[in-house]
Amino acid sequence: MSTAVEPRGWAKLALHINGWFVYFFFYAPIALLVLFSFSNNRNVGIWGGFTLDWYQEFFNSSNAQGALSNSVKIAVVVTFVSVILGTMSALALERFTFRGKKVFDALLYLPIIIPDVTMAVMLLLFFGEFFELLDMAFGFQLRKGFWSIVISHIAFNISFVSVVVRARLTGMDTDLEEAAVDLYASRWKAFRYVTFPQILPGIAGGALLAMTLSLDDVVITQFVTGPGWTTLPVYVFGLIRKGVTPAINSISVIMLLASMILVVLSLFAERARHSV
Amino acid sequence: MVAAVQLKAISKKFGDVVAVDNVDLIIEDGEFFSMLGPSGCGKTTTLRMIAGLEFPTEGSLSIFGEEVGTLAPNKRSVNTVFQNYALFPHLSVLDNVGFGLKMKGVDKKEIKVRSMEMIELVQLNGYENRKPSQMSGGQQQRVALARALVNQPKVLLLDEPLGALDLKLRQEMQVELKKLQRDVGISFVFVTHDQEEALTMSDRIAVMHEGNLLQVASPEEIYETPANKFVADFIGRTNLLEGTVSDNQTVILSNGTPIRASSNFSPGTKISVSIRPERATITQQTENGDSLSSINGTVETVTYLGNARVYNVQFAWMSLEVREENRTGVELYEPGTPITVSWEHDAVSVVAD
């Protein structure tokens, strides 16, 4: 490290203050959120002594429980499918050449760039038209619910998984696959015994990321959900409309914890490459 | 006897680029065969076609008489030692070595026994549970060799396997590879851009340039009687002098000096004359120095190499490099000394341009 470029005097002080400001804006709301989840007063912002009642309310509320179980069911299916499709598209883009590859590559990034609301409206229109068409053509009566949410989440998660797995694939020597094939492995066995173990940390990271994104999504889910399929974030959003109580804080803290655990796990999975 | 590998009119094109251009080649069973050339000459592409990692665009390729042109690499009885070893980082040395046998469906116990035998052969006993990343370059090299040889391939392909090693280790491995090849008795096809490496180890060398095979011969033949100017220049150091064939015993150099050089070229052919630095000698200048096999000149620079001195000798119209071994009693010449450079007439070889 060069000492010559280190700031000195007032510049150093200003930078330090700036740094603390950033941390303050990041974490003060979270600290308040956590703090008031333990407050024994219906009004958020007024400290009424320590209590665990709000957490108890969450664990006793069948609505909240139902929303949580919906969220988890959806997240599990979404993760499973998007990991497979995302990994396959990553493999296709990194290992094969095919007509329209560049277009596919660009399109794959679209769901990451596109605003959530746009995506939500698109999907809403899509399901509306699609269901109507099914009804007209085959007489199927479909309604929005579990599968419309799952399909919507998969639609954007493929991109995220694909990006993470691709990063891992790029770092892997193609020599290894050639060596496997040279040592009598079929294409499938080369994937199974060489490529897959090499990209596994990437796949695990992608899976945890997909799960987090699915559990956290509120905008898209709200547009494509149907009766009986309220997810936890959508449920919380609904509660706010009725008036904010620390019950929302307690649910938020639980979701925050779950997300943090998943993100930390995904970081660990990604890091695993260094120890391999 | 059927050839280990036979290439008939093999070409490989990548788009518009011709990597290998109509090559005919026979590699005999049990020989140490090197493919030598600068990078981009097509030697690695040729090796990869034998391995099945590339398929030829045209021509026929057979291994022990069996046509394998477009046969998948996992169906060929050849194995490759890759340039960067390409060891599987997530597997131990033992599992790396046993990989090929496992893919073939060999019994687990047998895999272990044969892998351990091979690990012993490359002197890595005690390392079988290590990961490749915990080993030095030279050790990884041995693992790569063991991993290929354990499958008892009919031909072993080596793609610049010594390139990443430092000089001393490289020289040790050269000797070891040669010994290993004699022990296992199969043909090794060795790709390298290092002419010294090729000369040291090979029974025969193929010199390639821009996708073409320039010469296939023993190291001696390649060095002493190069097929053309490129081969003469690429293999070892040499002095190349342009000239024209006068008759089958004489060449007229481009400045009009006649020198003695036997060749089969018809009179009038533009050729080059190659004189190896170590085949010429320097003596004190004499009156009648200029002759058909000596020229008077002046020492320009002297480079001390430890085991030898290289003199750069200046003439009115060109310069020559002369190498004198550092033997006891050898005479030293300072820069600026007038001297005579002379050579035996068999030191001169005439090469096509």
XYZ file of C-alpha atoms in Angstrom:
629
model
C 0.000 0.000 0.000
C 1.215 3.411 -0.881
C 1.159 6.025 1.829
C 1.502 8.808 -0.720
C -2.116 8.527 -1.871
C -3.588 8.362 1.605
C -5.639 11.479 2.435
C -4.339 13.752 5.159
C -5.623 16.565 7.349
C -9.107 17.891 6.723
C -9.597 15.619 3.680
C -9.112 12.593 5.868
C -11.575 13.939 8.431
C -14.187 14.716 5.769
C -13.871 11.245 4.313
C -14.287 9.696 7.734
C -17.422 11.721 8.409
C -18.761 10.783 4.977
C -18.151 7.139 5.739
C -20.023 7.323 9.010
C -22.918 9.109 7.299
C -23.212 6.322 4.771
C -23.284 3.691 7.491
C -25.790 5.737 9.441
C -28.232 5.992 6.527
C -27.794 2.319 5.768
C -28.218 0.898 9.187
C -30.152 3.386 11.342
C -33.507 2.398 9.765
C -32.686 -1.255 10.277
C -31.696 -0.621 13.886
C -34.962 1.268 14.469
C -36.933 -1.495 12.779
C -35.395 -4.117 15.032
C -35.677 -1.944 18.141
C -39.394 -1.161 17.740
C -40.235 -4.770 16.985
C -39.662 -5.234 20.713
C -41.667 -2.122 21.744
C -44.763 -2.572 23.863
C -46.771 0.211 22.176
C -49.171 -0.003 19.208
C -47.642 3.091 17.634
C -44.349 2.565 15.954
C -41.965 5.288 17.105
C -43.092 5.378 20.705
C -41.102 3.151 23.024
C -43.386 1.340 25.431
C -41.001 -1.036 27.149
C -39.642 -4.406 26.035
C -42.003 -7.140 24.824
C -41.989 -10.214 22.580
C -45.746 -9.937 21.979
C -45.413 -8.866 18.357
C -43.394 -11.958 17.552
C -45.963 -14.041 19.357
C -48.704 -12.353 17.322
C -46.891 -13.328 14.153
C -46.527 -16.938 15.241
C -50.191 -17.053 16.301
C -51.582 -15.378 13.179
C -52.826 -17.955 10.685
C -52.765 -15.336 7.909
C -49.109 -14.593 8.501
C -48.315 -18.313 8.817
C -50.151 -19.028 5.579
C -48.307 -16.236 3.792
C -44.984 -17.551 5.071
C -45.747 -21.087 3.937
C -46.835 -19.773 0.514
C -43.599 -17.850 0.212
C -41.509 -20.889 1.097
C -43.387 -23.255 -1.254
C -43.022 -20.803 -4.112
C -39.358 -20.130 -3.335
C -38.504 -23.832 -3.296
C -40.089 -24.583 -6.677
C -38.716 -21.364 -8.175
C -35.192 -22.104 -6.976
C -35.264 -25.647 -8.270
C -36.462 -24.733 -11.759
C -34.433 -21.554 -12.208
C -31.228 -23.270 -11.134
C -31.664 -25.944 -13.787
C -32.670 -23.554 -16.557
C -30.152 -20.884 -15.532
C -27.277 -23.353 -15.384
C -28.230 -24.820 -18.735
C -28.356 -21.407 -20.381
C -24.995 -20.527 -18.811
C -23.491 -23.742 -20.207
C -24.998 -23.070 -23.612
C -23.573 -19.557 -23.734
C -20.130 -20.489 -22.456
C -19.508 -23.792 -24.150
C -21.400 -23.832 -27.429
C -21.727 -21.688 -30.494
C -25.139 -21.523 -32.082
C -27.159 -19.277 -34.320
C -28.630 -16.326 -32.453
C -26.253 -16.715 -29.502
C -25.582 -12.978 -29.192
C -29.287 -12.166 -29.256
C -29.975 -14.808 -26.629
C -27.141 -13.450 -24.505
C -28.529 -9.908 -24.643
C -32.111 -11.058 -24.002
C -31.006 -13.048 -21.004
C -29.890 -9.880 -19.241
C -33.162 -8.104 -19.912
C -35.031 -9.250 -16.779
C -32.153 -7.918 -14.648
C -32.277 -4.466 -16.235
C -36.008 -4.106 -16.747
C -37.882 -2.277 -13.905
C -39.933 -4.546 -11.653
C -43.157 -2.679 -12.369
C -42.717 -3.038 -16.131
C -42.040 -6.702 -15.751
C -45.069 -7.041 -13.461
C -47.418 -5.337 -15.918
C -46.018 -7.428 -18.768
C -46.602 -10.631 -16.869
C -50.073 -9.557 -15.773
C -51.061 -8.885 -19.366
C -49.447 -12.111 -20.461
C -51.363 -14.258 -17.981
C -54.612 -12.435 -18.758
C -54.293 -13.031 -22.492
C -52.901 -16.508 -22.088
C -55.629 -17.734 -19.780
C -58.288 -16.234 -22.005
C -56.769 -17.970 -25.014
C -56.679 -21.282 -23.172
C -60.285 -20.832 -22.187
C -61.346 -20.032 -25.747
C -59.314 -22.766 -27.389
C -59.583 -25.647 -24.956
C -62.087 -24.595 -22.362
C -59.480 -24.633 -19.589
C -60.417 -22.284 -16.799
C -57.201 -21.159 -15.191
C -56.769 -18.583 -12.500
C -53.791 -16.695 -11.231
C -52.205 -18.153 -8.132
C -49.324 -20.470 -7.335
C -48.211 -21.232 -10.887
C -48.478 -17.675 -12.166
C -46.248 -16.500 -9.306
C -43.812 -19.368 -9.803
C -43.544 -18.741 -13.548
C -43.031 -15.005 -12.986
C -40.298 -15.555 -10.429
C -38.579 -18.114 -12.623
C -38.719 -15.630 -15.479
C -36.386 -13.209 -13.757
C -34.391 -15.682 -11.677
C -33.054 -17.602 -14.689
C -31.072 -14.486 -15.565
C -29.567 -14.117 -12.115
C -28.619 -17.783 -11.812
C -27.192 -17.744 -15.313
C -24.982 -14.739 -14.557
C -23.602 -16.309 -11.376
C -22.955 -19.727 -12.948
C -21.395 -18.147 -16.014
C -18.907 -16.245 -13.900
C -17.794 -19.556 -12.479
C -17.667 -21.273 -15.864
C -15.520 -18.522 -17.346
C -12.977 -19.117 -14.620
C -12.812 -22.814 -15.433
C -10.257 -24.155 -17.886
C -11.828 -25.782 -20.970
C -8.723 -27.980 -20.884
C -10.308 -29.866 -17.997
C -13.268 -30.983 -20.073
C -10.980 -31.932 -22.938
C -8.824 -33.912 -20.525
C -11.898 -35.751 -19.256
C -13.017 -36.650 -22.769
C -9.470 -37.666 -23.653
C -9.627 -40.004 -20.629
C -12.585 -41.898 -22.095
C -15.371 -39.879 -20.434
C -18.526 -39.421 -22.481
C -19.861 -35.867 -22.707
C -22.290 -36.605 -19.915
C -19.646 -38.172 -17.664
C -17.290 -35.267 -18.329
C -20.037 -32.953 -17.107
C -20.957 -35.163 -14.185
C -17.403 -35.782 -12.876
C -15.506 -32.662 -13.954
C -17.615 -29.676 -15.014
C -20.329 -30.061 -12.397
C -18.035 -30.321 -9.351
C -16.137 -27.308 -10.684
C -19.193 -25.082 -11.102
C -21.065 -26.393 -8.045
C -20.169 -23.384 -5.870
C -21.564 -21.129 -8.591
C -24.748 -23.178 -8.819
C -25.174 -23.120 -5.032
C -24.597 -19.362 -4.990
C -27.120 -18.914 -7.790
C -29.655 -21.085 -5.982
C -29.436 -19.077 -2.769
C -29.648 -15.848 -4.706
C -32.755 -17.093 -6.546
C -34.334 -18.154 -3.276
C -33.650 -14.765 -1.677
C -35.038 -12.868 -4.646
C -38.154 -15.030 -4.721
C -38.778 -14.675 -0.991
C -38.278 -10.903 -1.140
C -40.224 -10.030 -4.259
C -43.294 -7.898 -3.688
C -43.948 -5.858 -6.846
C -44.193 -8.621 -9.416
C -45.875 -11.036 -7.019
C -48.551 -8.519 -6.165
C -49.519 -8.221 -9.830
C -49.644 -11.913 -10.660
C -50.933 -13.389 -7.418
C -54.407 -14.809 -7.083
C -56.831 -15.640 -4.258
C -55.248 -17.702 -1.505
C -51.725 -17.069 -2.691
C -50.589 -14.095 -0.667
C -46.867 -14.275 -0.035
C -45.237 -12.879 3.063
C -43.922 -9.642 1.513
C -47.315 -9.002 -0.115
C -48.997 -9.714 3.233
C -46.763 -7.184 4.979
C -47.497 -4.657 2.280
C -51.208 -5.205 2.879
C -50.818 -4.704 6.634
C -49.210 -1.322 6.121
C -52.347 -0.075 4.388
C -54.393 -0.896 7.478
C -52.021 1.004 9.722
C -48.516 0.321 10.879
C -48.077 -1.637 14.105
C -44.903 -3.234 15.460
C -46.304 -6.537 14.158
C -44.961 -5.458 10.768
C -41.614 -4.764 12.366
C -41.443 -8.243 13.807
C -42.277 -9.897 10.476
C -39.771 -7.640 8.745
C -37.082 -8.611 11.213
C -37.782 -12.289 10.580
C -37.609 -11.759 6.830
C -34.460 -9.693 7.226
C -32.812 -12.468 9.212
C -33.829 -15.112 6.700
C -32.507 -13.013 3.797
C -29.263 -12.302 5.593
C -28.703 -15.970 6.300
C -29.332 -16.850 2.657
C -27.049 -14.081 1.369
C -24.261 -15.062 3.750
C -24.657 -18.700 2.700
C -24.482 -17.720 -0.968
C -21.311 -15.725 -0.284
C -19.790 -18.754 1.411
C -20.768 -20.948 -1.511
C -19.085 -18.531 -3.915
C -15.971 -18.342 -1.736
C -15.687 -22.111 -1.708
C -13.919 -21.829 -5.053
C -10.819 -20.552 -3.302
C -10.501 -23.575 -1.123
C -11.109 -26.048 -3.971
C 4.621 -53.160 -39.761
C 1.559 -51.008 -39.448
C 2.165 -47.363 -38.567
C 1.151 -46.140 -35.111
C -0.309 -42.987 -36.619
C -0.789 -42.220 -40.259
C -1.931 -38.918 -41.727
C -2.891 -38.855 -45.383
C -3.438 -35.454 -47.005
C -4.739 -34.024 -43.739
C -5.948 -30.423 -43.739
C -7.592 -28.406 -41.004
C -9.276 -25.097 -41.627
C -10.698 -22.755 -38.993
C -12.985 -20.584 -41.089
C -10.694 -19.130 -43.736
C -7.542 -19.862 -41.787
C -5.651 -22.965 -42.875
C -4.011 -24.333 -39.727
C -2.742 -27.568 -41.266
C -2.254 -27.785 -44.998
C -2.312 -31.152 -46.758
C 0.042 -33.010 -44.438
C 1.239 -36.574 -45.018
C 2.934 -38.178 -42.061
C 3.743 -41.599 -40.675
C 4.648 -42.128 -37.028
C 6.119 -45.561 -36.364
C 5.266 -47.701 -33.378
C 7.648 -47.203 -30.463
C 9.384 -44.070 -31.647
C 9.831 -40.759 -29.883
C 8.462 -38.404 -32.467
C 8.605 -34.636 -32.096
C 6.639 -32.009 -33.950
C 8.655 -28.837 -33.928
C 7.869 -25.349 -35.116
C 7.160 -21.798 -34.058
C 3.799 -21.002 -32.473
C 0.968 -21.057 -34.973
C 2.705 -23.540 -37.280
C -0.039 -26.149 -36.906
C 1.809 -28.622 -34.688
C -0.668 -28.462 -31.824
C -3.625 -28.652 -34.214
C -2.091 -31.784 -35.730
C -1.684 -33.305 -32.271
C -5.253 -32.401 -31.350
C -6.504 -34.091 -34.501
C -4.709 -37.288 -33.508
C -6.281 -36.967 -30.039
C -9.711 -36.355 -31.581
C -10.106 -32.935 -29.959
C -10.257 -31.457 -33.472
C -11.546 -33.168 -36.545
C -9.703 -32.816 -39.861
C -11.399 -30.797 -42.586
C -9.963 -33.089 -45.240
C -7.871 -36.226 -45.436
C -7.574 -39.499 -43.639
C -6.164 -40.193 -40.195
C -5.578 -43.682 -38.862
C -4.217 -45.116 -35.633
C -2.772 -48.615 -36.030
C -4.618 -48.964 -39.293
C -8.011 -47.952 -37.909
C -9.523 -44.872 -39.528
C -10.293 -42.400 -36.719
C -10.811 -39.127 -38.611
C -14.009 -38.109 -36.840
C -14.084 -40.657 -34.022
C -14.760 -39.030 -30.615
C -11.681 -38.645 -28.386
C -13.088 -40.990 -25.734
C -13.226 -43.791 -28.328
C -9.530 -43.561 -29.247
C -6.746 -45.537 -27.631
C -4.511 -42.490 -27.315
C -4.042 -40.230 -24.312
C -2.808 -36.688 -24.006
C -0.581 -34.803 -21.611
C -1.875 -31.257 -21.823
C 0.173 -28.097 -21.895
C -1.023 -26.859 -18.500
C -1.479 -30.453 -17.314
C -5.261 -29.932 -16.963
C -5.338 -31.913 -13.738
C -8.761 -32.042 -12.087
C -8.414 -29.601 -9.173
C -11.172 -31.167 -7.085
C -9.683 -34.672 -7.203
C -6.715 -36.124 -5.351
C -3.651 -37.365 -7.210
C -4.901 -40.939 -6.880
C -8.330 -40.064 -8.302
C -6.768 -38.001 -11.067
C -4.607 -40.934 -12.130
C -7.521 -43.370 -11.836
C -9.948 -41.181 -13.794
C -9.499 -42.850 -17.171
C -9.870 -46.358 -15.708
C -12.989 -45.276 -13.813
C -14.539 -43.944 -17.018
C -13.738 -47.233 -18.719
C -15.593 -49.034 -15.912
C -12.605 -50.912 -14.555
C -13.094 -52.632 -11.203
C -12.424 -50.303 -8.234
C -9.743 -52.473 -6.659
C -7.908 -52.802 -9.930
C -8.075 -49.026 -10.459
C -6.390 -48.492 -7.112
C -3.678 -51.068 -7.753
C -2.857 -49.834 -11.245
C -2.989 -46.173 -10.202
C -0.600 -46.793 -7.319
C 1.765 -48.658 -9.642
C 1.777 -45.705 -11.986
C 2.249 -43.188 -9.172
C 5.256 -45.247 -8.125
C 6.606 -45.290 -11.668
C 6.615 -41.487 -11.774
C 8.119 -41.422 -8.251
C 5.258 -39.737 -6.462
C 4.704 -42.304 -3.707
C 3.298 -40.629 -0.643
C 1.646 -37.891 -2.652
C -1.441 -39.875 -3.716
C -3.839 -38.052 -1.369
C -2.679 -34.543 -2.234
C -4.636 -32.145 -4.389
C -2.893 -30.900 -7.547
C -2.763 -27.363 -6.149
C -0.582 -28.616 -3.300
C 2.133 -29.806 -5.685
C 4.935 -28.160 -7.620
C 4.908 -27.791 -11.403
C 7.274 -30.713 -11.862
C 5.148 -32.977 -9.671
C 1.955 -31.955 -11.470
C 3.733 -32.839 -14.682
C 4.367 -36.338 -13.378
C 0.750 -36.720 -12.293
C -0.356 -35.738 -15.805
C 2.007 -38.362 -17.254
C 0.782 -41.042 -14.857
C -2.853 -40.144 -15.553
C -2.292 -40.666 -19.270
C -0.012 -43.729 -19.127
C -2.120 -45.712 -16.643
C -4.621 -46.305 -19.456
C -1.944 -48.084 -21.479
C -2.566 -45.980 -24.588
C -1.182 -47.134 -27.916
C 0.218 -43.666 -28.491
C 0.947 -40.937 -25.951
C 0.463 -37.365 -27.109
C 2.329 -34.582 -25.323
C 1.472 -30.939 -25.979
C 4.463 -28.822 -24.911
C 4.408 -30.502 -21.507
C 7.689 -29.005 -20.327
C 6.971 -25.414 -21.309
C 6.001 -24.248 -17.823
C 9.017 -25.716 -16.031
C 12.262 -23.899 -15.291
C 15.380 -24.792 -17.264
C 17.008 -27.229 -14.871
C 13.826 -29.161 -14.167
C 13.052 -29.163 -17.885
C 16.387 -30.789 -18.668
C 15.825 -33.411 -15.974
C 12.359 -34.153 -17.298
C 13.703 -34.464 -20.846
C 15.964 -37.298 -19.757
C 13.199 -38.867 -17.696
C 10.633 -38.669 -20.478
C 13.010 -40.319 -22.901
C 13.705 -43.097 -20.386
C 9.994 -43.498 -19.668
C 9.284 -43.789 -23.367
C 11.863 -46.567 -23.728
C 10.427 -48.363 -20.688
C 6.800 -48.339 -21.818
C 7.764 -48.886 -25.438
C 4.899 -46.999 -27.070
C 5.229 -44.056 -29.432
C 5.341 -40.612 -27.884
C 4.229 -37.743 -30.084
C 5.796 -34.670 -28.584
C 4.889 -31.146 -29.616
C 7.395 -28.413 -28.855
C 8.688 -25.086 -30.096
C 12.025 -25.687 -28.401
C 14.476 -27.076 -30.956
C 16.960 -28.145 -28.318
C 14.274 -30.194 -26.553
C 13.346 -31.858 -29.833
C 16.981 -32.634 -30.717
C 17.681 -34.095 -27.270
C 14.793 -36.502 -27.037
C 13.549 -37.468 -30.448
C 14.103 -40.432 -32.683
C 12.612 -38.376 -35.475
C 11.526 -34.765 -35.801
C 8.928 -33.171 -38.026
C 9.547 -29.472 -38.627
C 6.377 -27.521 -39.352
C 5.844 -23.999 -40.581
C 2.603 -22.248 -41.487
C 0.650 -25.490 -41.611
C 3.167 -27.284 -43.808
C 5.517 -30.123 -43.053
C 8.983 -28.945 -44.089
C 11.118 -31.921 -43.129
C 10.717 -35.211 -41.302
C 14.003 -36.811 -40.336
C 16.349 -37.819 -37.527
C 17.804 -35.041 -35.348
C 21.218 -35.453 -37.019
C 19.772 -35.186 -40.478
C 17.655 -32.173 -39.598
C 20.632 -30.409 -38.098
C 23.293 -31.385 -40.644
C 21.269 -31.322 -43.840
C 18.274 -29.085 -43.357
C 15.740 -29.276 -46.147
C 15.454 -25.548 -46.588
C 16.398 -22.139 -45.290
C 13.655 -22.083 -42.646
C 14.693 -25.415 -41.137
C 18.375 -24.415 -41.158
C 17.557 -21.157 -39.397
C 15.055 -22.618 -36.925
C 17.176 -25.552 -35.772
C 20.183 -24.252 -33.859
C 22.124 -21.165 -34.841
C 23.545 -20.806 -38.294
C 25.042 -18.374 -40.779
C 22.877 -18.140 -43.872
C 24.547 -16.661 -46.956
C 22.601 -16.074 -50.128
C 24.084 -17.209 -53.394
C 23.652 -18.912 -56.699
C 24.657 -22.435 -57.676
C 27.528 -22.372 -60.173
C 28.131 -26.101 -60.577
C 27.608 -29.110 -58.335
C 30.772 -28.239 -56.373
C 30.673 -24.433 -56.282
C 28.343 -21.679 -55.140
C 28.788 -17.998 -55.999
C 27.795 -15.874 -53.023
C 25.766 -12.736 -53.648
C 28.881 -10.511 -53.678
C 30.621 -12.697 -56.254
C 32.830 -14.749 -53.919
C 32.981 -18.403 -54.975
C 32.982 -21.037 -52.235
C 33.081 -24.780 -52.346
C 29.704 -26.373 -51.636
C 28.339 -29.538 -53.125
C 24.698 -29.694 -54.097
C 22.316 -31.255 -56.570
C 20.691 -28.000 -57.610
C 20.932 -27.068 -61.262
C 23.342 -24.192 -62.057
C 21.726 -20.772 -61.715
C 19.378 -21.749 -58.848
C 19.104 -19.124 -56.118
C 19.911 -20.870 -52.852
C 21.294 -20.163 -49.394
C 24.432 -21.591 -47.884
C 24.349 -22.583 -44.236
C 27.521 -22.672 -42.132
C 27.061 -23.607 -38.470
C 29.015 -21.326 -36.080
C 30.697 -24.275 -34.363
C 31.851 -25.822 -37.642
C 33.966 -22.798 -38.621
C 37.323 -21.997 -37.029
C 39.312 -18.820 -36.551
C 43.046 -18.597 -37.192
C 45.605 -15.818 -37.437
C 45.241 -14.064 -40.755
C 47.536 -15.315 -43.526
C 48.399 -13.863 -46.928
C 46.430 -16.361 -48.996
C 43.467 -16.516 -46.559
C 40.793 -16.047 -49.174
C 39.996 -19.358 -50.779
C 37.053 -21.596 -51.584
C 36.656 -22.476 -47.894
C 38.032 -19.529 -45.966
C 37.660 -15.762 -45.837
C 39.755 -12.985 -44.285
C 37.991 -10.661 -41.887
C 38.153 -8.791 -38.608
C 36.815 -9.724 -35.184
C 33.952 -7.331 -34.422
C 32.685 -8.537 -31.043
C 33.348 -11.427 -28.693
C 30.578 -12.900 -26.510
C 31.699 -15.024 -23.586
C 29.311 -17.906 -22.854
C 31.300 -19.745 -20.217
C 31.739 -22.976 -22.143
C 32.430 -21.181 -25.414
C 33.127 -17.840 -27.092
C 31.073 -16.520 -29.967
C 32.971 -14.291 -32.370
C 31.179 -11.938 -34.664
C 33.492 -11.601 -37.642
C 33.088 -8.661 -39.993
C 33.834 -8.880 -43.693
C 33.592 -6.167 -46.270
C 30.161 -7.319 -47.344
C 28.710 -9.403 -44.514
C 29.355 -10.830 -41.073
C 29.651 -14.384 -39.758
C 29.148 -15.931 -36.359
C 31.845 -18.357 -35.244
C 31.717 -20.387 -32.054
C 34.916 -21.597 -30.421
C 34.671 -24.096 -27.574
C 36.455 -22.977 -24.431
C 39.098 -25.711 -24.413
C 42.486 -25.439 -22.741
C 45.025 -23.839 -25.016
C 42.448 -22.300 -27.323
C 43.654 -19.023 -28.764
C 41.752 -15.851 -27.900
C 41.180 -12.997 -30.316
C 40.440 -9.430 -29.262
C 37.947 -7.295 -31.182
C 39.724 -5.600 -34.066
C 42.117 -8.487 -34.699
C 42.502 -9.409 -38.391
C 41.777 -13.144 -38.702
C 40.830 -15.867 -41.163
C 37.639 -17.850 -40.878
C 37.868 -21.279 -42.446
C 35.781 -24.433 -42.545
C 35.856 -27.977 -43.832
C 33.876 -28.263 -47.016
C 31.410 -30.706 -45.449
C 30.480 -27.972 -42.949
C 28.667 -26.168 -45.733
C 25.150 -27.184 -46.628
C 23.202 -25.768 -49.496
C 19.530 -25.166 -48.753
C 16.634 -24.157 -50.951
C 15.185 -20.721 -50.315
